Amino acid sequence: QASEHPLGRAIVRCYQNEQGKQLLPVENFRMIPGAGVIATVDGKEIKAGRLPLLSDHATLPDALAQKAQEYLHDGCTLVTVAVNDVPTGFLVLADTAREQGARMMTQLRVLGITTVLLTGDHERAARAIGEQLGVTEIHADCLPEDKLSYIADCQKNGESVCMSGDGVNDAPALKQAGVGIAMGGVGSDIAVDAADIALVDDEVKELPHLFALSRRMMTTIKRNMIF
């Protein structure tokens, strides 16, 4: 409940909708970028995130580990939970591509734009979404510094980069990119602050229009300067 990450918000929203219970107070909240969150709840230290966050030698019990692999195989994202450094279970999340997502990606490619998916999700989850959207270049299990490094490498090769994101982990990449576009509704405050453009209504379908408009504007400016 103290996290700004979209996955954290989704988990809290789901819990409140299904359980309708009052959330317990949170103390000593800490966010570990690209890994998860740590906090004290009801006198116990709770960790939620990637398995390595829990401890260097943390492993799920065999029955849970087998179940976790089944969900990972189906392309789901897992958030492992530990209480006082003892792994106790996991939360399962499945991404769903927006209805207009595939059409938007096609329109971007028609404009000559190369689309790339950079995500902290598991490889199978990333592939599942990539296939729905028609994105062929996919980089999964990315930490914030991995996204930052990828964009910096593209820029070193003389490529112009536009980054779109909504999470805390996207903020450094949004700042590094030539143009950063954040989701104003679901996006975290730090992502919105780091971006150059915020989509107030989160309508990603407007991105092709944005690119086409910016190109038309630059053409008009150049013509005016020449004349």
mmCIF file of C-alpha atoms in Angstrom:
data_model
loop_
_atom_site.group_PDB
_atom_site.id
_atom_site.type_symbol
_atom_site.label_atom_id
_atom_site.label_comp_id
_atom_site.label_asym_id
_atom_site.label_seq_id
_atom_site.Cartn_x
_atom_site.Cartn_y
_atom_site.Cartn_z
ATOM 1 C CA GLN A 1 0.000 0.000 0.000
ATOM 2 C CA ALA A 2 2.999 2.344 0.344
ATOM 3 C CA SER A 3 4.381 1.422 -3.089
ATOM 4 C CA GLU A 4 3.854 3.569 -6.181
ATOM 5 C CA HIS A 5 4.599 0.637 -8.493
ATOM 6 C CA PRO A 6 1.649 -0.295 -10.770
ATOM 7 C CA LEU A 7 1.928 -3.951 -9.695
ATOM 8 C CA GLY A 8 1.765 -2.931 -6.037
ATOM 9 C CA ARG A 9 -1.305 -0.810 -6.721
ATOM 10 C CA ALA A 10 -2.940 -3.695 -8.600
ATOM 11 C CA ILE A 11 -2.340 -6.088 -5.692
ATOM 12 C CA VAL A 12 -3.792 -3.664 -3.147
ATOM 13 C CA ARG A 13 -6.801 -2.892 -5.356
ATOM 14 C CA CYS A 14 -7.503 -6.605 -5.861
ATOM 15 C CA TYR A 15 -7.219 -7.308 -2.128
ATOM 16 C CA GLN A 16 -9.578 -4.495 -1.200
ATOM 17 C CA ASN A 17 -12.120 -5.523 -3.849
ATOM 18 C CA GLU A 18 -12.114 -9.198 -2.901
ATOM 19 C CA GLN A 19 -11.565 -9.046 0.874
ATOM 20 C CA GLY A 20 -12.956 -5.652 1.813
ATOM 21 C CA LYS A 21 -10.756 -5.612 4.922
ATOM 22 C CA GLN A 22 -8.920 -2.699 6.479
ATOM 23 C CA LEU A 23 -5.219 -2.696 5.646
ATOM 24 C CA LEU A 24 -2.807 -2.893 8.575
ATOM 25 C CA PRO A 25 -0.468 0.055 9.235
ATOM 26 C CA VAL A 26 2.937 -0.096 7.533
ATOM 27 C CA GLU A 27 6.186 0.970 9.182
ATOM 28 C CA ASN A 28 9.808 1.254 7.997
ATOM 29 C CA PHE A 29 8.806 1.000 4.339
ATOM 30 C CA ARG A 30 11.690 0.691 1.897
ATOM 31 C CA MET A 31 11.680 0.211 -1.858
ATOM 32 C CA ILE A 32 14.512 -1.696 -3.518
ATOM 33 C CA PRO A 33 14.511 -0.554 -7.193
ATOM 34 C CA GLY A 34 14.000 -3.452 -9.567
ATOM 35 C CA ALA A 35 13.708 -5.951 -6.721
ATOM 36 C CA GLY A 36 10.711 -5.272 -4.475
ATOM 37 C CA VAL A 37 9.668 -3.722 -1.175
ATOM 38 C CA ILE A 38 10.425 -4.264 2.522
ATOM 39 C CA ALA A 39 8.323 -3.084 5.463
ATOM 40 C CA THR A 40 7.299 -3.902 9.014
ATOM 41 C CA VAL A 41 3.671 -4.964 9.422
ATOM 42 C CA ASP A 42 2.191 -6.113 12.740
ATOM 43 C CA GLY A 43 5.697 -6.431 14.198
ATOM 44 C CA LYS A 44 6.931 -8.703 11.392
ATOM 45 C CA GLU A 45 9.342 -7.855 8.589
ATOM 46 C CA ILE A 46 7.611 -8.441 5.268
ATOM 47 C CA LYS A 47 9.457 -8.671 1.958
ATOM 48 C CA ALA A 48 7.702 -8.817 -1.402
ATOM 49 C CA GLY A 49 9.316 -8.969 -4.804
ATOM 50 C CA ARG A 50 11.825 -11.042 -6.722
ATOM 51 C CA LEU A 51 13.039 -14.191 -4.962
ATOM 52 C CA PRO A 52 16.671 -12.946 -4.637
ATOM 53 C CA LEU A 53 15.366 -9.991 -2.604
ATOM 54 C CA LEU A 54 14.185 -12.303 0.177
ATOM 55 C CA SER A 55 17.687 -13.570 0.969
ATOM 56 C CA ASP A 56 20.760 -14.847 -0.816
ATOM 57 C CA HIS A 57 19.761 -18.447 -0.151
ATOM 58 C CA ALA A 58 15.964 -18.150 -0.097
ATOM 59 C CA THR A 59 14.049 -20.949 -1.798
ATOM 60 C CA LEU A 60 10.365 -21.730 -1.923
ATOM 61 C CA PRO A 61 9.177 -25.059 -0.480
ATOM 62 C CA ASP A 62 9.142 -27.770 -3.162
ATOM 63 C CA ALA A 63 5.340 -27.792 -3.565
ATOM 64 C CA LEU A 64 5.232 -23.997 -3.942
ATOM 65 C CA ALA A 65 8.259 -23.957 -6.242
ATOM 66 C CA GLN A 66 6.598 -26.453 -8.591
ATOM 67 C CA LYS A 67 3.393 -24.400 -8.643
ATOM 68 C CA ALA A 68 5.394 -21.239 -9.264
ATOM 69 C CA GLN A 69 7.051 -22.816 -12.307
ATOM 70 C CA GLU A 70 3.632 -23.675 -13.722
ATOM 71 C CA TYR A 71 2.537 -20.039 -13.497
ATOM 72 C CA LEU A 72 5.836 -18.814 -14.964
ATOM 73 C CA HIS A 73 5.419 -21.267 -17.830
ATOM 74 C CA ASP A 74 2.017 -19.698 -18.538
ATOM 75 C CA GLY A 75 3.642 -16.267 -18.799
ATOM 76 C CA CYS A 76 2.559 -14.897 -15.423
ATOM 77 C CA THR A 77 4.554 -12.553 -13.198
ATOM 78 C CA LEU A 78 5.208 -13.706 -9.613
ATOM 79 C CA VAL A 79 5.733 -11.576 -6.517
ATOM 80 C CA THR A 80 7.255 -13.754 -3.798
ATOM 81 C CA VAL A 81 6.429 -12.939 -0.175
ATOM 82 C CA ALA A 82 8.527 -13.677 2.919
ATOM 83 C CA VAL A 83 7.769 -13.125 6.601
ATOM 84 C CA ASN A 84 10.866 -12.623 8.772
ATOM 85 C CA ASP A 85 12.994 -13.948 5.883
ATOM 86 C CA VAL A 86 10.968 -17.166 5.568
ATOM 87 C CA PRO A 87 9.371 -17.550 2.095
ATOM 88 C CA THR A 88 5.657 -18.077 2.680
ATOM 89 C CA GLY A 89 4.073 -17.882 -0.772
ATOM 90 C CA PHE A 90 3.663 -15.789 -3.871
ATOM 91 C CA LEU A 91 1.216 -13.533 -5.678
ATOM 92 C CA VAL A 92 0.405 -14.204 -9.330
ATOM 93 C CA LEU A 93 -0.220 -11.418 -11.834
ATOM 94 C CA ALA A 94 -0.988 -11.690 -15.530
ATOM 95 C CA ASP A 95 -0.559 -8.741 -17.880
ATOM 96 C CA THR A 96 -3.301 -8.017 -20.372
ATOM 97 C CA ALA A 97 -2.547 -5.959 -23.451
ATOM 98 C CA ARG A 98 -4.908 -3.071 -24.127
ATOM 99 C CA GLU A 99 -7.370 -3.607 -26.942
ATOM 100 C CA GLN A 100 -5.826 -0.819 -28.992
ATOM 101 C CA GLY A 101 -2.243 -1.900 -28.190
ATOM 102 C CA ALA A 102 -1.563 -4.114 -31.214
ATOM 103 C CA ARG A 103 -3.126 -1.575 -33.603
ATOM 104 C CA MET A 104 -1.057 1.213 -32.068
ATOM 105 C CA MET A 105 2.174 -0.781 -32.475
ATOM 106 C CA THR A 106 1.325 -1.468 -36.124
ATOM 107 C CA GLN A 107 0.730 2.248 -36.727
ATOM 108 C CA LEU A 108 4.086 3.094 -35.142
ATOM 109 C CA ARG A 109 5.890 0.603 -37.371
ATOM 110 C CA VAL A 110 4.152 2.087 -40.431
ATOM 111 C CA LEU A 111 5.692 5.414 -39.405
ATOM 112 C CA GLY A 112 9.114 3.723 -39.517
ATOM 113 C CA ILE A 113 9.515 3.487 -35.742
ATOM 114 C CA THR A 114 11.227 0.425 -34.245
ATOM 115 C CA THR A 115 9.316 -0.855 -31.202
ATOM 116 C CA VAL A 116 11.179 -2.493 -28.311
ATOM 117 C CA LEU A 117 9.829 -3.952 -25.064
ATOM 118 C CA LEU A 118 12.006 -3.392 -21.969
ATOM 119 C CA THR A 119 10.501 -5.003 -18.895
ATOM 120 C CA GLY A 120 11.401 -6.331 -15.481
ATOM 121 C CA ASP A 121 8.970 -9.201 -15.997
ATOM 122 C CA HIS A 122 9.960 -12.828 -16.440
ATOM 123 C CA GLU A 123 10.988 -13.917 -19.957
ATOM 124 C CA ARG A 124 7.816 -15.924 -20.597
ATOM 125 C CA ALA A 125 5.540 -13.127 -19.361
ATOM 126 C CA ALA A 126 7.361 -10.660 -21.584
ATOM 127 C CA ARG A 127 7.091 -12.966 -24.604
ATOM 128 C CA ALA A 128 3.371 -13.486 -24.017
ATOM 129 C CA ILE A 129 2.701 -9.731 -24.094
ATOM 130 C CA GLY A 130 5.157 -9.167 -26.938
ATOM 131 C CA GLU A 131 3.315 -11.676 -29.113
ATOM 132 C CA GLN A 132 -0.009 -9.950 -28.448
ATOM 133 C CA LEU A 133 1.452 -6.585 -29.416
ATOM 134 C CA GLY A 134 3.535 -7.778 -32.343
ATOM 135 C CA VAL A 135 6.813 -6.656 -30.731
ATOM 136 C CA THR A 136 9.725 -8.881 -31.769
ATOM 137 C CA GLU A 137 12.604 -7.254 -29.860
ATOM 138 C CA ILE A 138 12.054 -8.067 -26.189
ATOM 139 C CA HIS A 139 14.393 -7.610 -23.220
ATOM 140 C CA ALA A 140 13.052 -9.269 -20.053
ATOM 141 C CA ASP A 141 14.229 -9.347 -16.421
ATOM 142 C CA CYS A 142 15.476 -5.759 -16.802
ATOM 143 C CA LEU A 143 16.591 -3.793 -13.766
ATOM 144 C CA PRO A 144 16.300 0.025 -13.938
ATOM 145 C CA GLU A 145 19.991 0.272 -14.879
ATOM 146 C CA ASP A 146 19.482 -2.248 -17.705
ATOM 147 C CA LYS A 147 16.802 -0.066 -19.310
ATOM 148 C CA LEU A 148 19.019 2.977 -18.848
ATOM 149 C CA SER A 149 22.017 1.199 -20.390
ATOM 150 C CA TYR A 150 20.020 -0.027 -23.412
ATOM 151 C CA ILE A 151 18.775 3.470 -24.234
ATOM 152 C CA ALA A 152 22.251 4.970 -23.752
ATOM 153 C CA ASP A 153 23.728 2.389 -26.161
ATOM 154 C CA CYS A 154 21.080 3.239 -28.773
ATOM 155 C CA GLN A 155 21.894 6.930 -28.433
ATOM 156 C CA LYS A 156 25.621 6.227 -28.830
ATOM 157 C CA ASN A 157 24.745 4.603 -32.158
ATOM 158 C CA GLY A 158 23.068 7.817 -33.261
ATOM 159 C CA GLU A 159 19.498 6.633 -32.773
ATOM 160 C CA SER A 160 16.732 8.877 -31.425
ATOM 161 C CA VAL A 161 14.902 7.184 -28.559
ATOM 162 C CA CYS A 162 11.437 7.761 -27.137
ATOM 163 C CA MET A 163 10.660 5.889 -23.925
ATOM 164 C CA SER A 164 7.169 5.253 -22.586
ATOM 165 C CA GLY A 165 6.633 3.937 -19.055
ATOM 166 C CA ASP A 166 4.695 4.259 -15.834
ATOM 167 C CA GLY A 167 6.655 2.703 -12.964
ATOM 168 C CA VAL A 168 9.311 3.900 -10.541
ATOM 169 C CA ASN A 169 11.764 1.597 -12.303
ATOM 170 C CA ASP A 170 11.133 3.442 -15.586
ATOM 171 C CA ALA A 171 12.082 6.878 -14.254
ATOM 172 C CA PRO A 172 15.845 6.780 -15.049
ATOM 173 C CA ALA A 173 15.143 5.525 -18.586
ATOM 174 C CA LEU A 174 12.449 8.177 -19.107
ATOM 175 C CA LYS A 175 15.002 10.827 -18.136
ATOM 176 C CA GLN A 176 17.725 9.365 -20.355
ATOM 177 C CA ALA A 177 15.592 9.100 -23.487
ATOM 178 C CA GLY A 178 15.361 11.976 -25.961
ATOM 179 C CA VAL A 179 11.646 12.088 -25.174
ATOM 180 C CA GLY A 180 10.068 10.432 -22.131
ATOM 181 C CA ILE A 181 6.325 9.724 -22.094
ATOM 182 C CA ALA A 182 4.674 8.746 -18.799
ATOM 183 C CA MET A 183 1.208 7.456 -18.043
ATOM 184 C CA GLY A 184 -0.311 10.312 -16.045
ATOM 185 C CA GLY A 185 -3.140 8.249 -14.507
ATOM 186 C CA VAL A 186 -1.605 4.947 -13.439
ATOM 187 C CA GLY A 187 1.989 6.156 -13.486
ATOM 188 C CA SER A 188 4.027 6.797 -10.357
ATOM 189 C CA ASP A 189 4.763 10.400 -9.386
ATOM 190 C CA ILE A 190 8.501 9.982 -9.991
ATOM 191 C CA ALA A 191 7.872 8.624 -13.505
ATOM 192 C CA VAL A 192 5.635 11.581 -14.349
ATOM 193 C CA ASP A 193 8.246 14.010 -12.989
ATOM 194 C CA ALA A 194 11.018 12.383 -15.023
ATOM 195 C CA ALA A 195 9.069 12.398 -18.299
ATOM 196 C CA ASP A 196 8.774 15.186 -20.861
ATOM 197 C CA ILE A 197 5.163 14.296 -21.697
ATOM 198 C CA ALA A 198 2.439 12.899 -19.444
ATOM 199 C CA LEU A 199 -0.633 11.246 -20.971
ATOM 200 C CA VAL A 200 -3.278 12.488 -18.565
ATOM 201 C CA ASP A 201 -5.849 9.873 -19.565
ATOM 202 C CA ASP A 202 -3.289 7.071 -20.241
ATOM 203 C CA GLU A 203 -4.549 6.797 -23.830
ATOM 204 C CA VAL A 204 -1.559 5.142 -25.497
ATOM 205 C CA LYS A 205 -3.500 5.007 -28.768
ATOM 206 C CA GLU A 206 -2.573 8.680 -29.185
ATOM 207 C CA LEU A 207 1.150 7.880 -29.550
ATOM 208 C CA PRO A 208 1.085 7.416 -33.362
ATOM 209 C CA HIS A 209 -0.740 10.760 -33.665
ATOM 210 C CA LEU A 210 1.902 12.345 -31.417
ATOM 211 C CA PHE A 211 4.753 11.111 -33.627
ATOM 212 C CA ALA A 212 3.005 12.099 -36.853
ATOM 213 C CA LEU A 213 2.180 15.554 -35.451
ATOM 214 C CA SER A 214 5.743 16.167 -34.252
ATOM 215 C CA ARG A 215 7.148 15.249 -37.667
ATOM 216 C CA ARG A 216 4.648 17.521 -39.426
ATOM 217 C CA MET A 217 5.559 20.345 -37.056
ATOM 218 C CA MET A 218 9.310 19.942 -37.658
ATOM 219 C CA THR A 219 8.741 19.876 -41.426
ATOM 220 C CA THR A 220 6.755 23.123 -41.194
ATOM 221 C CA ILE A 221 9.458 24.778 -39.078
ATOM 222 C CA LYS A 222 12.242 23.754 -41.470
ATOM 223 C CA ARG A 223 10.292 24.982 -44.499
ATOM 224 C CA ASN A 224 9.641 28.316 -42.847
ATOM 225 C CA MET A 225 13.322 28.722 -41.982
ATOM 226 C CA ILE A 226 14.372 27.900 -45.572
ATOM 227 C CA PHE A 227 11.886 30.325 -47.136
#
